[in-house]
Coordinates of C-alpha atoms and ligand atoms in Angstrom, one line a residue:
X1 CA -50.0 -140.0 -25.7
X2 CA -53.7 -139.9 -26.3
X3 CA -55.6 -137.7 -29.0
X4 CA -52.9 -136.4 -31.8
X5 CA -52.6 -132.9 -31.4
X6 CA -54.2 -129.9 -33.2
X7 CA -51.7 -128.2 -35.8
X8 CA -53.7 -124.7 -35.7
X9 CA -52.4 -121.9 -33.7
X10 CA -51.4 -122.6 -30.3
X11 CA -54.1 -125.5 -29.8
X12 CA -52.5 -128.9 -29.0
X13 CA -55.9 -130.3 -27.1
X14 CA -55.8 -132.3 -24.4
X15 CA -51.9 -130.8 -23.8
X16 CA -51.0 -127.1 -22.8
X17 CA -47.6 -125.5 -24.2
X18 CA -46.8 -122.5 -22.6
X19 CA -44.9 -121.4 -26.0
X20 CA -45.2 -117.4 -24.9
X21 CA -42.6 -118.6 -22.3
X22 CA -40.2 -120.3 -25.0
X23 CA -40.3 -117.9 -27.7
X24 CA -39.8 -115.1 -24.5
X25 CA -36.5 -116.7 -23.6
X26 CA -35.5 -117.3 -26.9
X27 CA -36.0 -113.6 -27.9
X28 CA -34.2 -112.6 -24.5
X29 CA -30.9 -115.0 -25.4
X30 CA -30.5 -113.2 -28.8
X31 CA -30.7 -117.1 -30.5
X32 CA -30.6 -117.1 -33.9
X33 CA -30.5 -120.6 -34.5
X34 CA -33.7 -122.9 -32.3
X35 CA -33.5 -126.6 -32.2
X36 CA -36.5 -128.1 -31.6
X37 CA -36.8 -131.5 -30.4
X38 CA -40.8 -133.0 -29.5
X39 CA -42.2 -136.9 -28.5
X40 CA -44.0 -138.7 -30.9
X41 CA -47.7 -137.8 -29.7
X42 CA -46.5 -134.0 -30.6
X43 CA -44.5 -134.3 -33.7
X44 CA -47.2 -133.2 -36.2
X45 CA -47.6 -129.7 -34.2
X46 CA -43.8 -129.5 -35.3
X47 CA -43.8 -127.6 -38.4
X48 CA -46.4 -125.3 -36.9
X49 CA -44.4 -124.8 -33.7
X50 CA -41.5 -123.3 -35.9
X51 CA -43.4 -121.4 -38.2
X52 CA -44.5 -119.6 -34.9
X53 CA -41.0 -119.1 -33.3
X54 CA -39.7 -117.7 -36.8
X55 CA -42.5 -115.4 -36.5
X56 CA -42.6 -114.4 -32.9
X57 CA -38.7 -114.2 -32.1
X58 CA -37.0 -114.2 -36.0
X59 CA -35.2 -117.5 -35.2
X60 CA -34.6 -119.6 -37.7
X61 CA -35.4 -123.3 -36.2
X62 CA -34.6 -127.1 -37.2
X63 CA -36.4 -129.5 -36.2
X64 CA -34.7 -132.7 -34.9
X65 CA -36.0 -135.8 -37.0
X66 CA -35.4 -138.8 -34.8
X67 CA -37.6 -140.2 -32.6
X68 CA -37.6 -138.6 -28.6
X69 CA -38.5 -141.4 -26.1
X70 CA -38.0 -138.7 -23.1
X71 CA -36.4 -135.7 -21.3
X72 CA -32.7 -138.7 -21.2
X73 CA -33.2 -138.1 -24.8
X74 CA -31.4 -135.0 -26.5
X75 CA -30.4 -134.6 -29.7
X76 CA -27.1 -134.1 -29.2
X77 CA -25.6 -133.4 -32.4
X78 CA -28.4 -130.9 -32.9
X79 CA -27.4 -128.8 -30.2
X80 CA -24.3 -128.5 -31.1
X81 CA -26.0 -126.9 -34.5
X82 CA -28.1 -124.2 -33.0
X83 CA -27.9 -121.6 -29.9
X84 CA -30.9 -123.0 -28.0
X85 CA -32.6 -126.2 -28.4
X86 CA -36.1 -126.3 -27.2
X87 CA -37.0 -129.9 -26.2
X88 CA -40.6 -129.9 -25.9
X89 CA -43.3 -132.3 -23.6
X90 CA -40.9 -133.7 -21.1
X91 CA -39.5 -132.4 -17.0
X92 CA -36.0 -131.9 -17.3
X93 CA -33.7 -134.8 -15.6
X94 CA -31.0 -133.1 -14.0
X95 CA -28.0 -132.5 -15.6
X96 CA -27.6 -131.6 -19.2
X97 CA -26.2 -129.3 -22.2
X98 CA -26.6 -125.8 -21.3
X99 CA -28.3 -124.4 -24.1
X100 CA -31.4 -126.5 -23.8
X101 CA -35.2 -125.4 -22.4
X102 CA -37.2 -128.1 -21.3
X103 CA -41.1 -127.1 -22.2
X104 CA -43.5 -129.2 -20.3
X105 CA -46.7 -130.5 -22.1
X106 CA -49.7 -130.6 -19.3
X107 CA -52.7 -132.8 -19.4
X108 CA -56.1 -130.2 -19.6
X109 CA -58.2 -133.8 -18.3
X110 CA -59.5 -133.5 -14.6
X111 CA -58.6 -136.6 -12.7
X112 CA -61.3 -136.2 -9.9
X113 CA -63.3 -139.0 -11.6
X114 CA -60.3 -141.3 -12.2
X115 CA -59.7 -141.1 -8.4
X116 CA -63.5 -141.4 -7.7
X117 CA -63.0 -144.8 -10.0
X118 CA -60.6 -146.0 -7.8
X119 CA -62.0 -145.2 -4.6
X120 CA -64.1 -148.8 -4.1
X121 CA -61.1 -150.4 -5.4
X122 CA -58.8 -149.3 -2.5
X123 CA -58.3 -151.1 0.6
X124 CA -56.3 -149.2 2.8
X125 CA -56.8 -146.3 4.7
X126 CA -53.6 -144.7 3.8
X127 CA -52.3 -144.7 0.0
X128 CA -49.3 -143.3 -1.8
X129 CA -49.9 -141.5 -4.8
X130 CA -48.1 -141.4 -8.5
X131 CA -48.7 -140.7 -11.9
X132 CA -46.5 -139.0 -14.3
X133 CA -45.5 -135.7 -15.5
X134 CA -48.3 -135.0 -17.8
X135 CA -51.2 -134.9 -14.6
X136 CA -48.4 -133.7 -11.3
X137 CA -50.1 -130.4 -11.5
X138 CA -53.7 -131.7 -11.2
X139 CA -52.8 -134.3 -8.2
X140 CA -54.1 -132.0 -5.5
X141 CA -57.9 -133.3 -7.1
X142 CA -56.8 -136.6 -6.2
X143 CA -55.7 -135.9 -2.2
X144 CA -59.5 -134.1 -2.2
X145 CA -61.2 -136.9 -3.4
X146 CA -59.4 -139.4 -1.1
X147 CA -60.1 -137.7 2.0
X148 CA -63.6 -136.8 1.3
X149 CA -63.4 -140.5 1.6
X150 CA -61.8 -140.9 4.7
X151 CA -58.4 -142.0 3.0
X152 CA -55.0 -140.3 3.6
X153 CA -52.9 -139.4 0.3
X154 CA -49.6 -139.2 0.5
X155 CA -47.0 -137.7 -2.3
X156 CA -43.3 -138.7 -2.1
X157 CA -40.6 -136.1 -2.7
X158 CA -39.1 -134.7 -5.9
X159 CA -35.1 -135.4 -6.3
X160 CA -33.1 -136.6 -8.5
X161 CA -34.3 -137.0 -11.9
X162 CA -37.7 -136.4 -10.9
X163 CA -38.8 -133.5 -10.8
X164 CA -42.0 -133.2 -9.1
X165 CA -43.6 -134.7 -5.9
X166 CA -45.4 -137.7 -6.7
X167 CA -44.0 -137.9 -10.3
X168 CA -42.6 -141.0 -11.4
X169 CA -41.0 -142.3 -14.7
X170 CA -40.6 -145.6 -16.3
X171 CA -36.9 -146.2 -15.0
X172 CA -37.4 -144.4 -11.5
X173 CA -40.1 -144.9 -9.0
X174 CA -37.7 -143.0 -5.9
X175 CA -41.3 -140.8 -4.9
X176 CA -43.2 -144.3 -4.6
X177 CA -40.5 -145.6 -2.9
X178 CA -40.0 -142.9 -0.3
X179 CA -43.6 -143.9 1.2
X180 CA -44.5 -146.1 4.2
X181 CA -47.3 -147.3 2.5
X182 CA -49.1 -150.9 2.2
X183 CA -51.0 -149.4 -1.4
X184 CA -50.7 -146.6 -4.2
X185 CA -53.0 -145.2 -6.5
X186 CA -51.7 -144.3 -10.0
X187 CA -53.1 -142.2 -12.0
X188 CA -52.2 -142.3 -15.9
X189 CA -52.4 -144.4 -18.8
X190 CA -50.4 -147.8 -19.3
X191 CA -49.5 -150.4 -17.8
X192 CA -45.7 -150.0 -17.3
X193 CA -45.1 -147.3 -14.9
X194 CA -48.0 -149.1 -12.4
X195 CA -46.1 -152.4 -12.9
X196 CA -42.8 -150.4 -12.1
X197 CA -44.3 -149.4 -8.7
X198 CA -45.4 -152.4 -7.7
X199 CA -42.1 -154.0 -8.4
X200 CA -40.1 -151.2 -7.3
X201 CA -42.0 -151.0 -3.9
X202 CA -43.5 -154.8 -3.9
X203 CA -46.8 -153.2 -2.9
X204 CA -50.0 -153.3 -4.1
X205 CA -51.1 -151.0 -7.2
X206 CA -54.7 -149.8 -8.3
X207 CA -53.9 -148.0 -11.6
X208 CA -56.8 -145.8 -12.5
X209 CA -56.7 -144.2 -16.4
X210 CA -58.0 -140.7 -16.8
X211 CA -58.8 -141.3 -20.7
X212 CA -60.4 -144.3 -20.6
X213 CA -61.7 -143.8 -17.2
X214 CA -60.7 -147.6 -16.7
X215 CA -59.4 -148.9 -13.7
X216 CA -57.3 -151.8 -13.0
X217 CA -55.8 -153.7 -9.9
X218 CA -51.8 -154.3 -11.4
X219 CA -50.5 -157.9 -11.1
X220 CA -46.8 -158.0 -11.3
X221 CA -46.4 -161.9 -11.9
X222 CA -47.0 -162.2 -15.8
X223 CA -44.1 -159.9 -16.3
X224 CA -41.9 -161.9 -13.6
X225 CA -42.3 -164.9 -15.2
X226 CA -41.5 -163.5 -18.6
X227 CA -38.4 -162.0 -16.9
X228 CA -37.8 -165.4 -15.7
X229 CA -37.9 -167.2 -18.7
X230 CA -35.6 -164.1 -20.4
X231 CA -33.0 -165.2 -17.4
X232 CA -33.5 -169.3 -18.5
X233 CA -33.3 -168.7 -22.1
X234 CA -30.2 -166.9 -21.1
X235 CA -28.7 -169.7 -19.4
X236 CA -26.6 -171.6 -22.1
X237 CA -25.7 -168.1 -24.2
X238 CA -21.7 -167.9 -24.0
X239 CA -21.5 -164.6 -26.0
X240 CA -23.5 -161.4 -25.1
X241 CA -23.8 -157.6 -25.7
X242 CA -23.6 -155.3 -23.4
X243 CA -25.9 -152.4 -24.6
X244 CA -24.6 -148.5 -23.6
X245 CA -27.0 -145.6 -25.3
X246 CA -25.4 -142.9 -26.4
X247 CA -28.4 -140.8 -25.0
X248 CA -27.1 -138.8 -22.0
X249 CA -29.9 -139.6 -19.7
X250 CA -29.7 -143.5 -20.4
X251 CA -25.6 -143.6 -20.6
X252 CA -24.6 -146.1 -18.1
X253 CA -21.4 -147.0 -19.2
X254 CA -19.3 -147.7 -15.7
X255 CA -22.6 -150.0 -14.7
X256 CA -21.9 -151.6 -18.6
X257 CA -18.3 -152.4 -17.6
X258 CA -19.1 -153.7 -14.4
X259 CA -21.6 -156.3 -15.8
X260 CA -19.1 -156.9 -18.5
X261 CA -16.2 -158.0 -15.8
X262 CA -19.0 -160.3 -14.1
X263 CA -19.6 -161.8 -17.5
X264 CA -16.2 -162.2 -17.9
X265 CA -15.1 -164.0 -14.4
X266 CA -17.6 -166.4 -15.4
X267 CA -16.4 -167.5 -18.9
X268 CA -18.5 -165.8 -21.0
X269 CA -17.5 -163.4 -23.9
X270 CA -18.7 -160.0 -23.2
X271 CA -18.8 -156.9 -26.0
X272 CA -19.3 -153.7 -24.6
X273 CA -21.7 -152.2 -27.5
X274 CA -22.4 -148.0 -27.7
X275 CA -25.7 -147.2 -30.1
X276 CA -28.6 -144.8 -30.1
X277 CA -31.7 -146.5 -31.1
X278 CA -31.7 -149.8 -29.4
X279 CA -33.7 -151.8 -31.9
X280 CA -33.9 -155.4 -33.3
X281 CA -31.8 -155.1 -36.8
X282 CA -29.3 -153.1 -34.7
X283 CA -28.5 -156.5 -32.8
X284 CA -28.5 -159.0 -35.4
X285 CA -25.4 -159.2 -37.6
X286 CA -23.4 -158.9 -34.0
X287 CA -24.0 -162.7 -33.5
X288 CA -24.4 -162.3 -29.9
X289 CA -26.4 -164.9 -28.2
X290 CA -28.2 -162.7 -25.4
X291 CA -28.3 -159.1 -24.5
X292 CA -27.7 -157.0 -21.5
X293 CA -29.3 -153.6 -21.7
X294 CA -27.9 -150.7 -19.3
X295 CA -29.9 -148.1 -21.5
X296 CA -33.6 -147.5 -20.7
X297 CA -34.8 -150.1 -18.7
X298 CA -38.2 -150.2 -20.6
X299 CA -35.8 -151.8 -23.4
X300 CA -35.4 -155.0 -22.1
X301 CA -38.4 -154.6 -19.9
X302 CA -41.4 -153.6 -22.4
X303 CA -39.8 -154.3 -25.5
X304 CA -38.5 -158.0 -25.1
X305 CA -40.9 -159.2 -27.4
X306 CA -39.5 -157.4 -30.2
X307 CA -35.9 -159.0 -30.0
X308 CA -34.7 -162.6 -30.8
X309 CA -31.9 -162.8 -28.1
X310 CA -32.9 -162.6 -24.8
X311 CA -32.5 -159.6 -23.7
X312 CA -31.7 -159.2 -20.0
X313 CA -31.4 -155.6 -17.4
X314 CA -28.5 -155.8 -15.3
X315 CA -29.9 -156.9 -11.8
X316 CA -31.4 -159.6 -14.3
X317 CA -28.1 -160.4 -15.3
X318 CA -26.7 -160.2 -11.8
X319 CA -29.4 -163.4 -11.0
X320 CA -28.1 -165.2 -14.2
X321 CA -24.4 -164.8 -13.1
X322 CA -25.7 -166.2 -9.6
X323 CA -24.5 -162.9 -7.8
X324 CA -27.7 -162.4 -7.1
X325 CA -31.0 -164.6 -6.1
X326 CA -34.2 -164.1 -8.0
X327 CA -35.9 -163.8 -4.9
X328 CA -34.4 -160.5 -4.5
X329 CA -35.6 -159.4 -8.0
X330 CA -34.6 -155.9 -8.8
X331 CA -36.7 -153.6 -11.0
X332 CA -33.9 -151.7 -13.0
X333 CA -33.9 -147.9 -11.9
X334 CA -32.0 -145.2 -13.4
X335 CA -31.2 -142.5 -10.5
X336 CA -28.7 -140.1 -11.4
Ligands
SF4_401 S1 -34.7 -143.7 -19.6 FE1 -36.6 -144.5 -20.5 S2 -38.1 -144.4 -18.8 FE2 -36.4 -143.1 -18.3 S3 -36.9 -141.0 -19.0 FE3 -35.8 -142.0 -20.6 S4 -37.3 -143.0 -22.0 FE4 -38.3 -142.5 -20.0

């Protein structure tokens, strides 16, 4: 997330918190105990935020210490500590533990000159449109701009774990993918979640960032032929992890076992492996040679560079066990 935010009072520039509505629905449960879980890019507003639901609703509040990578990620042990757990910055998923309120963290920045950025950079006459949950509510700025330039905008449906039309996250692109579309627009910061549409969709991406006001057309090859060499330096590896999270929007443990049984009817040694925090030390003493990750797919995706082992998703794997070709390359999605 961009600027850090502001500690004082309610200001957390360039995000908006509607906190009135949490501490209202805390004082309306009769909590006594408040969780409170934020991202990274909020974590400093932290000791403020509970200072100010002590005050407004008498709630005494802990504030979960571990690092919160998204809405799949819920500090489960804390809830189990405290009535209601207020997980701050991300859309809710779907399913989850009932005690938790999902606060939303909007983006204040317009995004009518982001749009206007990508405008000569567009091609077609019809585009799909994405960005993530930060900028959903300003998207209406970007249909404007299009068709005051002659250029249809089109959203894809909520569902799922995504919440909003046009939304998209790093391990589902289903909105992009709902479009008949030859081109999309994305409007955020990054490079991942354009990359995941264009491979998700195999269409092509303009990527325009409301911050920087940069704009970008995405090419998906560099990462494909990283992914490729993952799968080669994979080749010759007769022992692997497979990787379950124990965070309940990334848990894919009947997808882990099926992609330990393929391991397995091909020789290999196969070790079903459940952890939190997927990180480099975590793998090392395990002496596997390679690594299949069915947590989030940005893991094996974004973060290869970090690990020693290759460190594969499972359609990836599915291409190195030959049950699948590489010509029919699956970005890994998470849907339920
Ligand atoms: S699984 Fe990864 S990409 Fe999906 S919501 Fe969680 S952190 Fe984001």
């Amino acid at each position: 997330m961009a600027n850090p935010p502001s500690t004082d009072g309610y200001s957390f520039d360039p995000f908006e918190l509607d906190l009135d509505k949490a501490f209202e629905i805390i004082r309306r449960s009769g909590a006594c105990r408040v969780g409170l879980q934020v991202p990274e890019g909020l974590k400093r507003a932290a000791p403020n935020i509970a200072k100010q639901i002590k005050e407004k609703t008498g709630a005494e509040v802990i504030i979960s210490g571990d690092p919160c990578y998204g809405a799949c990620d819920i500090d489960m042990a804390l809830c189990q500590e405290v009535d209601i757990m207020l997980h701050l910055g991300h859309a809710e998923l779907g399913d989850g533990p009932d005690n938790v309120i999902f606060l939303e963290a909007r983006m204040t920045t317009d995004l009518k000159d982001a749009a206007l950025n990508a405008v000569p950079h567009l091609r077609s006459k019809k585009v799909g449109i994405a960005t993530t949950v930060q900028h959903v509510h300003k998207l209406g700025q970007v249909l404007k701009i299009l068709k005051e330039h002659g250029i249809e905008g089109l959203v894809g449906p909520a569902g799922g774990r995504i919440k909003y039309p046009g939304q998209v996250l790093g391990c589902c692109y289903s909105t992009a993918k709902a479009l008949e579309v030859d081109e999309f627009i994305f409007i955020g910061t990054g490079q991942f979640h354009p990359l995941g549409i264009a491979l998700a969709t195999g269409k092509r991406v303009v990527a325009a960032d409301p911050i920087s006001g940069e704009v970008s057309k995405i090419d998906p090859q560099p990462m494909l032929r990283r992914r490729c060499g993952a799968i080669s330096r994979a080749m010759d590896a007769r022992r692997f992890a497979v990787l379950v999270s124990k965070k309940p929007g990334q848990r894919r443990m009947e997808l882990a076992k099926r992609m330990k049984a393929l391991g397995e009817g091909k020789g290999k040694e196969m070790f079903l492996v459940y952890l939190d925090n997927i990180e480099p030390d975590r793998l090392l003493n395990l002496g596997v040679e390679a690594a299949v990750s069915t947590a989030c797919p940005r893991i094996a995706l974004d973060d290869a560079a970090k690990y020693r082992i290759p460190m594969l998703t499972p359609p990836e794997f599915e291409v190195l066990m030959g049950k699948r070709d590489w010509e029919e390359y699956r970005f890994d999605e998470i849907y339920e």
